[in-house]
PDB file of C-alpha atoms in Angstrom:
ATOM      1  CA  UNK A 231      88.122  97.875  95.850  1.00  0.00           C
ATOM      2  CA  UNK A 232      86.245 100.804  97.506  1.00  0.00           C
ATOM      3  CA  UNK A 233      87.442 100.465 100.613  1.00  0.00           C
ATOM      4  CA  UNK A 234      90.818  99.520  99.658  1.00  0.00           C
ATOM      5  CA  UNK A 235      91.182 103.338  97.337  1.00  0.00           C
ATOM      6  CA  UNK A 236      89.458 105.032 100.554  1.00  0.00           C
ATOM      7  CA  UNK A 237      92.464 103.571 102.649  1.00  0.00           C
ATOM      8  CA  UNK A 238      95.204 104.481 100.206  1.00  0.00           C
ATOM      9  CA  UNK A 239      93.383 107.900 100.589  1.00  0.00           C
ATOM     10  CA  UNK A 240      94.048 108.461 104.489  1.00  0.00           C
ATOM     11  CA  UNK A 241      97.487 106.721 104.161  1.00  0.00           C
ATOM     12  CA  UNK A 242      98.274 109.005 101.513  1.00  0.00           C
ATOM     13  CA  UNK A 243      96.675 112.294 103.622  1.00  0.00           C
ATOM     14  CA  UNK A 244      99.031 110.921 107.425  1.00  0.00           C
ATOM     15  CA  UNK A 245     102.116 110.704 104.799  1.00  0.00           C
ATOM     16  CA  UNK A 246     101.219 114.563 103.709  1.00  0.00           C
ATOM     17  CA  UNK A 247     100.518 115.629 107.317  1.00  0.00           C
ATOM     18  CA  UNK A 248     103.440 113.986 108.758  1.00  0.00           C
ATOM     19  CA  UNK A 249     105.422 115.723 106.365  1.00  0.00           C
ATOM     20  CA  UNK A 250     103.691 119.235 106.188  1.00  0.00           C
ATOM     21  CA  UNK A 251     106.766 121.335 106.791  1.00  0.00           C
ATOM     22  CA  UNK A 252     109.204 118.871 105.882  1.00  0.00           C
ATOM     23  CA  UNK A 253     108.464 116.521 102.885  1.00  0.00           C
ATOM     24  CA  UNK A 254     111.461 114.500 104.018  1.00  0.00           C
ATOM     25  CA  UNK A 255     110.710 113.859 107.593  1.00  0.00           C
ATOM     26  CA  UNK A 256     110.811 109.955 108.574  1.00  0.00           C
ATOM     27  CA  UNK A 257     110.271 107.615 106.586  1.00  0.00           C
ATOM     28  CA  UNK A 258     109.169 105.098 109.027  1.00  0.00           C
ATOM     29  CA  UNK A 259     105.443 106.150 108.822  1.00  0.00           C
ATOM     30  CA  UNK A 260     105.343 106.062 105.138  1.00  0.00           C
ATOM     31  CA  UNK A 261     107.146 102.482 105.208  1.00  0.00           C
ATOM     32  CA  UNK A 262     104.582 101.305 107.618  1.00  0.00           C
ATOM     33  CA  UNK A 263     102.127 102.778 105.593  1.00  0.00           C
ATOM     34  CA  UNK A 264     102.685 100.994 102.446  1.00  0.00           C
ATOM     35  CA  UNK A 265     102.917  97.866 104.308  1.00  0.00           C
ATOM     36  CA  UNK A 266      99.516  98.375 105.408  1.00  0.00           C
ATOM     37  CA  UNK A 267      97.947  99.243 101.856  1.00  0.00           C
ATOM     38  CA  UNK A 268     100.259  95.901 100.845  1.00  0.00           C
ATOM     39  CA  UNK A 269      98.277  93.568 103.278  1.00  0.00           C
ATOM     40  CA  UNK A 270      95.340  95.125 103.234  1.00  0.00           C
ATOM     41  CA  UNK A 271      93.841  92.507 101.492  1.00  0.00           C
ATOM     42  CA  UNK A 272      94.251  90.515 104.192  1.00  0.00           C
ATOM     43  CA  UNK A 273      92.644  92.650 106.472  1.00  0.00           C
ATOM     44  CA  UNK A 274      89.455  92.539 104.417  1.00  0.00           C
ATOM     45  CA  UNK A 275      89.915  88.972 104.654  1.00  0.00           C
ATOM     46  CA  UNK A 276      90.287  88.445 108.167  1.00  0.00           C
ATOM     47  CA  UNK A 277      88.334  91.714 109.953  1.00  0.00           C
ATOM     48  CA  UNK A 278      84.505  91.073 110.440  1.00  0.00           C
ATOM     49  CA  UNK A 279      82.446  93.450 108.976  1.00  0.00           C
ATOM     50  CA  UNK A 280      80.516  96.103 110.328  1.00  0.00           C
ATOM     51  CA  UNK A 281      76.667  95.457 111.032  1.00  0.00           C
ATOM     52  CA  UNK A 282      75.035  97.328 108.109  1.00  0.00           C
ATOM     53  CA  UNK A 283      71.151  97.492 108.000  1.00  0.00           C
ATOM     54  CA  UNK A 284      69.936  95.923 104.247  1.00  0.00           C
ATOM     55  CA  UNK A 285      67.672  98.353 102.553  1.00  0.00           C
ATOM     56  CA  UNK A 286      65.254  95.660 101.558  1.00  0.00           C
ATOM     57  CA  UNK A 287      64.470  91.950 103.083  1.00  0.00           C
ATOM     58  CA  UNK A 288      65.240  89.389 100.732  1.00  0.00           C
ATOM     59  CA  UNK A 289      68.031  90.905  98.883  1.00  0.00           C
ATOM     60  CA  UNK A 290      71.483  89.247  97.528  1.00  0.00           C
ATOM     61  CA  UNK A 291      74.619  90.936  97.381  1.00  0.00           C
ATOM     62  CA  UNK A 292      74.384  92.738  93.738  1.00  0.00           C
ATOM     63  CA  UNK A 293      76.242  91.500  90.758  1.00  0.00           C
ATOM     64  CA  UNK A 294      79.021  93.962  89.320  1.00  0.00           C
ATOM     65  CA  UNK A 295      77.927  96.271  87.038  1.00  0.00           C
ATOM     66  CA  UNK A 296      79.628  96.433  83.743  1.00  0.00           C
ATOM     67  CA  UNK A 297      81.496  99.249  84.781  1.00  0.00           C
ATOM     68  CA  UNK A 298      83.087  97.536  87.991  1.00  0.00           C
ATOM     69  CA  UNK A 299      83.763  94.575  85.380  1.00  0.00           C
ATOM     70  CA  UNK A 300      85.844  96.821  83.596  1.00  0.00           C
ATOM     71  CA  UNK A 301      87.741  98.278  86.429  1.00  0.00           C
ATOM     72  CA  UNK A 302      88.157  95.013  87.663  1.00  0.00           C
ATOM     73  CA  UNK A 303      90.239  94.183  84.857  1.00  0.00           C
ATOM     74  CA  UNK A 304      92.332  97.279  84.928  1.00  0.00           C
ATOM     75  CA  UNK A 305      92.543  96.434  88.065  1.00  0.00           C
ATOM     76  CA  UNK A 306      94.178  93.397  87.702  1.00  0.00           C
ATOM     77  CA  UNK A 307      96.174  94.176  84.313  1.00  0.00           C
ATOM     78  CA  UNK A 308      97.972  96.677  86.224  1.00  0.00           C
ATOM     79  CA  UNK A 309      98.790  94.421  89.243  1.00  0.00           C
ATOM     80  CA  UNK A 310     100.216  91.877  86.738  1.00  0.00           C
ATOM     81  CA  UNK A 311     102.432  94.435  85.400  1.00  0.00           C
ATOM     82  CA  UNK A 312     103.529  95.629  88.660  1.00  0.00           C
ATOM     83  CA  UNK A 313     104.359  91.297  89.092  1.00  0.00           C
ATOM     84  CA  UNK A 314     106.043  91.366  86.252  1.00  0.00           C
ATOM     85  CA  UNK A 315     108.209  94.068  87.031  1.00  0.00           C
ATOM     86  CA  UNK A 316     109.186  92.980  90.612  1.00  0.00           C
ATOM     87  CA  UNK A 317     109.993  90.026  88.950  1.00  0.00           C
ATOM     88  CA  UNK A 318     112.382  91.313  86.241  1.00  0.00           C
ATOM     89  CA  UNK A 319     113.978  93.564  88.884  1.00  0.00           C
ATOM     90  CA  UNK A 320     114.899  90.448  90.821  1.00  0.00           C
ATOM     91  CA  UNK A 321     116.229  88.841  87.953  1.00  0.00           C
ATOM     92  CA  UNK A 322     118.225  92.326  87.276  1.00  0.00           C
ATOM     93  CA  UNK A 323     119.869  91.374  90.650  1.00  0.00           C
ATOM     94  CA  UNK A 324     120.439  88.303  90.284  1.00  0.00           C
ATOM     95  CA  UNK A 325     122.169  89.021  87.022  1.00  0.00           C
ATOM     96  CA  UNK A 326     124.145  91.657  88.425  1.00  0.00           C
ATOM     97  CA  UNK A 327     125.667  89.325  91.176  1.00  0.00           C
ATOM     98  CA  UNK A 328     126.627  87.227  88.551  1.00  0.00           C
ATOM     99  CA  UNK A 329     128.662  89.504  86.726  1.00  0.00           C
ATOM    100  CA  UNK A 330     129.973  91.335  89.195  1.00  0.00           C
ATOM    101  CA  UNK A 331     133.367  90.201  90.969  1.00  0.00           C
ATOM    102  CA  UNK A 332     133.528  90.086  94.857  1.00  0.00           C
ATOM    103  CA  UNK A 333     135.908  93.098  96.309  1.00  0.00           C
ATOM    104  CA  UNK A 334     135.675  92.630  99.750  1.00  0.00           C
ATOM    105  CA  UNK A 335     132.913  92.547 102.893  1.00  0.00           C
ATOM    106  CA  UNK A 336     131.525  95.022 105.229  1.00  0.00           C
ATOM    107  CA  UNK A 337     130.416  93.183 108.055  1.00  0.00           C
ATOM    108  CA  UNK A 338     127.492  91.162 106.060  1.00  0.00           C
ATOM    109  CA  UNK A 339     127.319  93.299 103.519  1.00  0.00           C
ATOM    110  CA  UNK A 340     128.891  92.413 100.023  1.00  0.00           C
ATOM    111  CA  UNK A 341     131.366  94.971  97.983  1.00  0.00           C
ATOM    112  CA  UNK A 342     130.511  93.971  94.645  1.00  0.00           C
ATOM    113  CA  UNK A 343     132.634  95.808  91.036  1.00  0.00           C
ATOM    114  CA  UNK A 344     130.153  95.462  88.516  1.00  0.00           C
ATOM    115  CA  UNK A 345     131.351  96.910  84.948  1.00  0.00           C
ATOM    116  CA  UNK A 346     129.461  99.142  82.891  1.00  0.00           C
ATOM    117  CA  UNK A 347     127.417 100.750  85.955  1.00  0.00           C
ATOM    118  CA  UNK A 348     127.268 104.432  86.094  1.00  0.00           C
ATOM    119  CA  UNK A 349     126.870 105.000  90.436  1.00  0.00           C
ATOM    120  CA  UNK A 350     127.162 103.166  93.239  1.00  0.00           C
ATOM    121  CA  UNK A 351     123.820 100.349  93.874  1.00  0.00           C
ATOM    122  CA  UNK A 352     122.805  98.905  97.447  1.00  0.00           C
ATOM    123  CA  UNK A 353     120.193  96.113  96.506  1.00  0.00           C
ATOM    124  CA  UNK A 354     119.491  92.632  97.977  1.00  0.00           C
ATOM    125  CA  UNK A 355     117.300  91.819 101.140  1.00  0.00           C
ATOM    126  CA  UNK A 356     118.457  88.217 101.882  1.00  0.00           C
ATOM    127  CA  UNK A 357     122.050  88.990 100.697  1.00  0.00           C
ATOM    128  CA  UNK A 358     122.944  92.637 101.431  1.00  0.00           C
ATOM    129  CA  UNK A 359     124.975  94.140  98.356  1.00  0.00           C
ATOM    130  CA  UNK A 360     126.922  97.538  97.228  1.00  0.00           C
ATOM    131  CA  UNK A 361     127.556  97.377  93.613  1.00  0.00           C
ATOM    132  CA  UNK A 362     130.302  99.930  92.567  1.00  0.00           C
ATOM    133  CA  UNK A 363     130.886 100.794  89.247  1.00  0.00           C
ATOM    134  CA  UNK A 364     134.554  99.903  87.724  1.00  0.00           C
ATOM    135  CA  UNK A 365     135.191 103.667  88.409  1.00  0.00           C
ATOM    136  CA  UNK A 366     136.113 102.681  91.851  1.00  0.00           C
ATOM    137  CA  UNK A 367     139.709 101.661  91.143  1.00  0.00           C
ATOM    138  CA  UNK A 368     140.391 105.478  90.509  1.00  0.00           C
ATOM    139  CA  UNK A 369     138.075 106.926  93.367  1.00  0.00           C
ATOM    140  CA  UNK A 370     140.015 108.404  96.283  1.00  0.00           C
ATOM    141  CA  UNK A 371     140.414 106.975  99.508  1.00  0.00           C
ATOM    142  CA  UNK A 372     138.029 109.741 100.954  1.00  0.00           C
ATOM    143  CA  UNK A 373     135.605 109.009  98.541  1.00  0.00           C
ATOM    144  CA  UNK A 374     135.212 105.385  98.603  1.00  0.00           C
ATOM    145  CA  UNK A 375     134.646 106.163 102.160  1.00  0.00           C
ATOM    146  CA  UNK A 376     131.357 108.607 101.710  1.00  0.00           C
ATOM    147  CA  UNK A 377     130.408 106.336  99.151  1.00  0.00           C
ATOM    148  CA  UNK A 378     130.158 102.999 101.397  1.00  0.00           C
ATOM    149  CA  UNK A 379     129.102 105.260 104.192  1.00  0.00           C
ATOM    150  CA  UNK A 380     125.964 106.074 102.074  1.00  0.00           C
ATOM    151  CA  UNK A 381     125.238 102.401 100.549  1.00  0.00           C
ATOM    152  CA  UNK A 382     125.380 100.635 103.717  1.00  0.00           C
ATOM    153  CA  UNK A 383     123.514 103.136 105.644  1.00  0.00           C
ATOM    154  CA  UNK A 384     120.820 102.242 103.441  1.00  0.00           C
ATOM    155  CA  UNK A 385     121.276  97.956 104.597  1.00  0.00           C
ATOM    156  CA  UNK A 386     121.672  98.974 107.892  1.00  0.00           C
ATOM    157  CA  UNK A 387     117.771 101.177 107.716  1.00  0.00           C
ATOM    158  CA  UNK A 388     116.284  98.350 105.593  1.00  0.00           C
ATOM    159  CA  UNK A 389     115.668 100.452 102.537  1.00  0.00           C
ATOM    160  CA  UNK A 390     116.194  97.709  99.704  1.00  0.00           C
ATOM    161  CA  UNK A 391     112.972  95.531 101.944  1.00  0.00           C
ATOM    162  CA  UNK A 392     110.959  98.921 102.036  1.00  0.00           C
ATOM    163  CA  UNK A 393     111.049  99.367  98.932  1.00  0.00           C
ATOM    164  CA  UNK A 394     110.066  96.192  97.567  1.00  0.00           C
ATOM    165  CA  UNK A 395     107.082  96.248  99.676  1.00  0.00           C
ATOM    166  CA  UNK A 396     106.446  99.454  98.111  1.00  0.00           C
ATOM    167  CA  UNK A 397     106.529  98.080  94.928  1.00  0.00           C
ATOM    168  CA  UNK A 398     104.383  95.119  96.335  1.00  0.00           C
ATOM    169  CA  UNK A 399     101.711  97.676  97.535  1.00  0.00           C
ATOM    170  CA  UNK A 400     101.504  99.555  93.992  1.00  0.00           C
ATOM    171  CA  UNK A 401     101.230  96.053  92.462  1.00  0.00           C
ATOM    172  CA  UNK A 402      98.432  94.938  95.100  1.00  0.00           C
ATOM    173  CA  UNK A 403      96.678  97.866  94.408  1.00  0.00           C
ATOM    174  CA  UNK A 404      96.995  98.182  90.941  1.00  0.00           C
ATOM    175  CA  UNK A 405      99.333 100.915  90.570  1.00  0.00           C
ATOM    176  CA  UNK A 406      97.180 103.688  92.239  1.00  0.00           C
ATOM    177  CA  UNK A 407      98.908 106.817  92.069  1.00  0.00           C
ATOM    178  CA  UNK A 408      98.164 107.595  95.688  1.00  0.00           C
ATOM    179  CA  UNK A 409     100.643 104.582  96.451  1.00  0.00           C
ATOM    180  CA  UNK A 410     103.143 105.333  93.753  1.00  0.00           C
ATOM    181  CA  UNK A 411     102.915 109.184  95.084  1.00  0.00           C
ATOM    182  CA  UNK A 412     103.902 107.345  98.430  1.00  0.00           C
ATOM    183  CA  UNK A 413     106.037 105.128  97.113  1.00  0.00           C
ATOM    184  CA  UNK A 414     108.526 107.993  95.526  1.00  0.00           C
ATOM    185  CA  UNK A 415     107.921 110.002  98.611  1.00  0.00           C
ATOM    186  CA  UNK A 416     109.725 107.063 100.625  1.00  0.00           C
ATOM    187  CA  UNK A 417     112.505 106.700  98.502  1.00  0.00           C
ATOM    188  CA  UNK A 418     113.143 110.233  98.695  1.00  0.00           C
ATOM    189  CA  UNK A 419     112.771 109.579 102.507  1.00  0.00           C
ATOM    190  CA  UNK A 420     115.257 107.398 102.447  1.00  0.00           C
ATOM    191  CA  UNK A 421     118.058 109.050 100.851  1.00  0.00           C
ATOM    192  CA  UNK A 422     117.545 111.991 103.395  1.00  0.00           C
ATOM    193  CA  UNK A 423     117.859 109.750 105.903  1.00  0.00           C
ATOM    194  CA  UNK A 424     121.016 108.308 104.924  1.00  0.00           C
ATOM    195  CA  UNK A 425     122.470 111.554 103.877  1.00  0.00           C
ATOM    196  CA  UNK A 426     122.078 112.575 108.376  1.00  0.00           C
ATOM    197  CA  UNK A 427     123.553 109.245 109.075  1.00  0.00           C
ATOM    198  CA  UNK A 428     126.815 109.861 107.098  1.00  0.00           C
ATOM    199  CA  UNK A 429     126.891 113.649 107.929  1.00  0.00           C
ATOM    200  CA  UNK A 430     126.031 112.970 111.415  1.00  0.00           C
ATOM    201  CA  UNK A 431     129.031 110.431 111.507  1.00  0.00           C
ATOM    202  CA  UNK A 432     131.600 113.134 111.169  1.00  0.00           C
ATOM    203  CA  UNK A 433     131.599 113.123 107.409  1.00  0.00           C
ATOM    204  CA  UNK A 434     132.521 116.487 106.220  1.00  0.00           C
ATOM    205  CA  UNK A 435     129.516 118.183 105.334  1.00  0.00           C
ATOM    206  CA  UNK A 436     131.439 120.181 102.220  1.00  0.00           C
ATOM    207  CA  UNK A 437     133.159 117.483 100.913  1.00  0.00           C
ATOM    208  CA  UNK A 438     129.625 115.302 101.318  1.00  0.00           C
ATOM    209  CA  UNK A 439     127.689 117.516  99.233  1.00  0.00           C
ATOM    210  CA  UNK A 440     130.324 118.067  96.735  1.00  0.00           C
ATOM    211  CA  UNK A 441     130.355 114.230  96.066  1.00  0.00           C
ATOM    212  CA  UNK A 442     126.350 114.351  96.017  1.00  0.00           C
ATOM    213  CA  UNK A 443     127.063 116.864  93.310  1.00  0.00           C
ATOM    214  CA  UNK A 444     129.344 114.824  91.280  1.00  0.00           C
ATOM    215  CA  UNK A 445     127.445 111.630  90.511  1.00  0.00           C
ATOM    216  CA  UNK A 446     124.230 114.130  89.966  1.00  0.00           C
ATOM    217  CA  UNK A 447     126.241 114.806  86.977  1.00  0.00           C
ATOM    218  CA  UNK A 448     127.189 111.610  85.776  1.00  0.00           C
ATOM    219  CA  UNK A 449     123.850 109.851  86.257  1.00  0.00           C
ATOM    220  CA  UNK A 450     122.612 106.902  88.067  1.00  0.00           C
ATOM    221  CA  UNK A 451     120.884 103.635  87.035  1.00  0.00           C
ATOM    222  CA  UNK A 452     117.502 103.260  87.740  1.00  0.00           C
ATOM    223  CA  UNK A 453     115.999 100.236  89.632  1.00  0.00           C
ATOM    224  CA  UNK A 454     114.496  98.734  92.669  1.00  0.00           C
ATOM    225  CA  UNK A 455     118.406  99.253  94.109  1.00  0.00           C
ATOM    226  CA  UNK A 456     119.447 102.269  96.474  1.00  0.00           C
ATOM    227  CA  UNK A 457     121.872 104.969  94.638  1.00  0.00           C
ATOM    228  CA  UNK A 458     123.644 107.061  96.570  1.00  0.00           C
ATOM    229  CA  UNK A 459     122.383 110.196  94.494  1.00  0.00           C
ATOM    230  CA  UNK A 460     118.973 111.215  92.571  1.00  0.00           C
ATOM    231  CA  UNK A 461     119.421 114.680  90.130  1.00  0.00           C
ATOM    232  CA  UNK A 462     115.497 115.274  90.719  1.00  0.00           C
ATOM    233  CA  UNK A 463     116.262 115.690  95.104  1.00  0.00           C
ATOM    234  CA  UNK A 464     119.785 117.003  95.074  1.00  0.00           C
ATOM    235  CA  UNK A 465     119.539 120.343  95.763  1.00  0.00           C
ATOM    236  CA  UNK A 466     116.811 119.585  98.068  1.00  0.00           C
ATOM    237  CA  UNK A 467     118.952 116.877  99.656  1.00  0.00           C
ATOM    238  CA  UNK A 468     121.908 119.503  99.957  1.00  0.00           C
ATOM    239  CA  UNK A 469     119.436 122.296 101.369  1.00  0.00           C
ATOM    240  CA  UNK A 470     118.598 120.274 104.082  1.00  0.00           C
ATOM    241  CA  UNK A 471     121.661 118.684 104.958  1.00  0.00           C
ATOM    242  CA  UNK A 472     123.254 122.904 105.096  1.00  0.00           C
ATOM    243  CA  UNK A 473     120.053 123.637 107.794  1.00  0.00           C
ATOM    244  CA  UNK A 474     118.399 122.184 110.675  1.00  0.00           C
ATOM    245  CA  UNK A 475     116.905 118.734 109.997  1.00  0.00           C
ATOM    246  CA  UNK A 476     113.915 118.540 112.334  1.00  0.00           C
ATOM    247  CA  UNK A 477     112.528 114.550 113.371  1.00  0.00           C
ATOM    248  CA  UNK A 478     109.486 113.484 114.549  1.00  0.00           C
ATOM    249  CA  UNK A 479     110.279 112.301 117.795  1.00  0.00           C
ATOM    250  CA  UNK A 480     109.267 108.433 119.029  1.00  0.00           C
ATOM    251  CA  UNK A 481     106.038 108.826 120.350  1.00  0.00           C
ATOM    252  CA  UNK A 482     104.746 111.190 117.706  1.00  0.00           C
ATOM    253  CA  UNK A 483     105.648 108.598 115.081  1.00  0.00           C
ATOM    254  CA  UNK A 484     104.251 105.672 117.030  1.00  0.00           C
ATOM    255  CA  UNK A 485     101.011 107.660 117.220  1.00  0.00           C
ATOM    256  CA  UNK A 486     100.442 108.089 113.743  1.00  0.00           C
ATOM    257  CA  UNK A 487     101.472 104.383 113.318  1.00  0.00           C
ATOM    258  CA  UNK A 488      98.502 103.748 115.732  1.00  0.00           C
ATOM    259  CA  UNK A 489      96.406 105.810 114.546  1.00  0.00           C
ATOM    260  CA  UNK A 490      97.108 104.430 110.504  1.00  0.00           C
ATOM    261  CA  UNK A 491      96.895 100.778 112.042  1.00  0.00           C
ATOM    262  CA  UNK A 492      93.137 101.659 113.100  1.00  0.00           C
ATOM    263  CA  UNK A 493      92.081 103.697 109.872  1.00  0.00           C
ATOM    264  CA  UNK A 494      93.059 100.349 108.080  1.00  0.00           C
ATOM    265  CA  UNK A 495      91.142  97.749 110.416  1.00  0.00           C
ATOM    266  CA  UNK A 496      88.020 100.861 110.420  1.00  0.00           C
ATOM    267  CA  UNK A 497      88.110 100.874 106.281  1.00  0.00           C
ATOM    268  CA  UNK A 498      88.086  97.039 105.602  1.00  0.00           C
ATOM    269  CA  UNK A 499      85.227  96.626 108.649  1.00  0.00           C
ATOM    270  CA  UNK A 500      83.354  99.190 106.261  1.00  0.00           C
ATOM    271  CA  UNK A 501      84.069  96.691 103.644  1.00  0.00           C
ATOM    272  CA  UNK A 502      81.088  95.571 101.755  1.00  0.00           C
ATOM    273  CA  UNK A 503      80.312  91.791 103.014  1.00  0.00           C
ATOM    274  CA  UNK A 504      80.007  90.100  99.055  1.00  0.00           C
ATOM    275  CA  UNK A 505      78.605  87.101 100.561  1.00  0.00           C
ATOM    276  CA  UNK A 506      75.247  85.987  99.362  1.00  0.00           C
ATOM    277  CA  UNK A 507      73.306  85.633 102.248  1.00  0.00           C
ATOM    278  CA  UNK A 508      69.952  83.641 102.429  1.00  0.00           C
ATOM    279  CA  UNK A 509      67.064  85.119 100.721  1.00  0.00           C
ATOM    280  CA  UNK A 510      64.288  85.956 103.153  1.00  0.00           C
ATOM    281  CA  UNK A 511      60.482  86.755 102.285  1.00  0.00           C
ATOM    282  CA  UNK A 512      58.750  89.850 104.007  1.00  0.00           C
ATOM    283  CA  UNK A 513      56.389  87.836 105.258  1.00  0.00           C
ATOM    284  CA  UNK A 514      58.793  85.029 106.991  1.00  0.00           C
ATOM    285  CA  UNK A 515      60.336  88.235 108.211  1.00  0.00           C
ATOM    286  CA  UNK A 516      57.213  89.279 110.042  1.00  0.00           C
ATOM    287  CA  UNK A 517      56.495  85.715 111.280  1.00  0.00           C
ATOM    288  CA  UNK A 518      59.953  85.784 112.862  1.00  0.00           C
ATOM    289  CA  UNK A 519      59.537  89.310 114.353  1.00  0.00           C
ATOM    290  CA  UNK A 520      55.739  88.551 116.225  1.00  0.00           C
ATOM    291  CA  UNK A 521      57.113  84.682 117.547  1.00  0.00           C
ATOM    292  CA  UNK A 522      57.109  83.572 120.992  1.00  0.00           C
ATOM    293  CA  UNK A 523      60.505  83.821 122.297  1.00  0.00           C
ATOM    294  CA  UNK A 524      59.513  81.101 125.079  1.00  0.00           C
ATOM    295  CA  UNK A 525      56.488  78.732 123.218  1.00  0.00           C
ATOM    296  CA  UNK A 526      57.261  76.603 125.996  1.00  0.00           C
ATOM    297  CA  UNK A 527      56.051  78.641 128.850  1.00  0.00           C
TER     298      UNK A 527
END
C-alpha cells in the first residue's frame, strides 16, 4: 500500500507540472496516468523486487500491525464502494438506453432522446451514445449542431473509456484523493479539449460560448457520462477558448509518459517483498560464508 500512495504521489506531482501554467493542458498524460495507478497492482505483481539488505539473519517478513489492519480495511471498504458505484453507473446506462428512443446515427455513434434529462450526455464505450434531452425538438438547427459537435468530440477522444478507468483507479486505490484530485482534473481536461475541437472546426467562437453559457444555467446531470457543460469550469472554459490555448507538443508528452512509465516500474521494485522467506540461524550463516567454494579441489 506504501508504494502504491508513493506512486499516486509522483503521478499526482507530473499531472501538476505538466499543467503548471495551464491546468487544462492535455489530458493524455493524466489519462495515462490513471491507467498506471489502475494497474499498478499488477506491476507489484509482476516487477521483481529490488535487492534490499535484511537488518537481521533469520527474520520473517513482519505481521501487520493493528494499525495497517485497520487501514487495510478502509482500504478495501472504500474500493468496494468505488465497485459499487461503477456498477450502478453502468446500470444508469443501461437504463437510459432503454428508455430512450433512437433519433438517428452519427457514423457509429447513437442519437439517443431520453425524457426528463436536463443537458446533452455522451456515455457508452462498447456502444458510443449522445443522449439529448426532449428539449431537442425545439433547439435550433445551429444549435443541435454545437451540441453534437461537442458530444461526439468526446467518442471520437475516448473520454467515456478514460473516465471509467479513472473511476477504476480511485476504486483500486481506495478512493485516494490524490487520484480523485486527478481524476476531476481529467474531466476538466477533457471538456477543454473538446471545446478546441469544435472551435477549431469553424464553430463560431461567440455563438459557442453563448451556448456554453446557456446550459450552465439550466444544469446538467451528473454521472460517469460526458456533458457538454460544467457551471464549476465555465468561465474558465470560456477564458481559454477567448485566448491562446498553448499544447504540449508530441515529444514533450511522450517524455513525461516515459518518464511516469519508469516512476511506476521504480515504486513497485521498491515494493516490500511480503514473502516469508526461510529462516536462517547466525551461525548457519557463518558456516555458509567461511565454506569451500571448490571442496573438490
Amino acid at each position: 500500500m506504501l508504494a502504491m500512495f508513493l506512486f499516486s504521489a509522483l503521478a499526482a506531482s507530473l499531472v501538476m507540472l505538466a499543467g503548471w501554467r495551464d491546468k487544462a493542458r492535455d489530458p493524455r498524460l493524466t489519462g495515462v496516468l490513471l491507467a498506471l495507478t489502475a494497474a499498478f497492482p499488477l506491476l507489484l505483481a509482476i516487477v521483481p523486487k529490488a535487492p534490499v539488505i535484511p537488518a537481521e539473519y533469520g527474520t520473517v517478513a513482519p505481521a501487520l500491525s493493528s494499525a495497517g489492519k485497520v487501514l487495510l480495511g478502509f482500504w478495501l471498504a472504500c474500493s468496494m464502494v468505488a465497485a459499487l458505484r461503477l456498477a450502478s453507473s453502468a446500470l444508469s446506462i443501461w437504463r437510459w438506453r432503454r428508455r430512450s428512443s433512437l433519433l438517428f446515427r452519427v457514423q457509429n455513434v447513437e442519437i439517443r432522446l431520453l425524457p426528463g434529462l436536463r443537458g446533452p450526455v455522451a456515455a457508452g464505450v462498447i456502444r458510443p451514445t449522445v443522449f439529448v434531452p426532449a428539449a431537442w425538438k425545439t433547439w435550433s438547427d445551429e444549435t443541435r449542431e454545437m451540441v453534437l459537435a461537442h458530444e461526439i468530440s468526446h467518442h471520437r477522444r475516448r473520454d467515456p473509456l478514460w473516465r471509467w478507468i479513472a473511476e477504476i483507479a480511485c476504486a483500486v486505490n481506495g478512493y485516494n484523493p490524490l487520484i480523485i484530485w486527478m481524476g476531476r482534473r481529467l474531466a476538466m481536461q477533457c471538456e477543454f479539449a473538446c471545446d478546441s475541437m469544435v472551435v477549431g472546426r469553424g464553430t463560431s467562437l461567440k455563438n459557442y460560448a453563448r451556448l456554453l453559457c446557456d446550459f450552465a444555467e439550466e444544469g446538467r446531470s451528473r454521472s460517469l457520462a460526458m456533458a457538454i457543460s460544467n457551471p464549476s469550469t465555465l468561465e474558465m472554459r470560456v477564458k481559454r477558448l477567448m485566448g491562446p490555448a498553448p499544447r504540449l507538443g508530441a515529444a514533450a508528452v511522450g517524455t513525461l509518459v516515459a518518464v511516469a512509465v519508469g516512476l511506476a516500474v521504480a515504486s513497485a521494485s521498491l515494493a516490500i517483498d511480503n514473502k516469508k522467506h526461510e529462516v536462517i540461524s547466525t551461525k548457519e550463516v557463518e558456516l555458509r560464508w567461511n565454506a569451500n567454494p571448490f571442496p573438490g579441489n
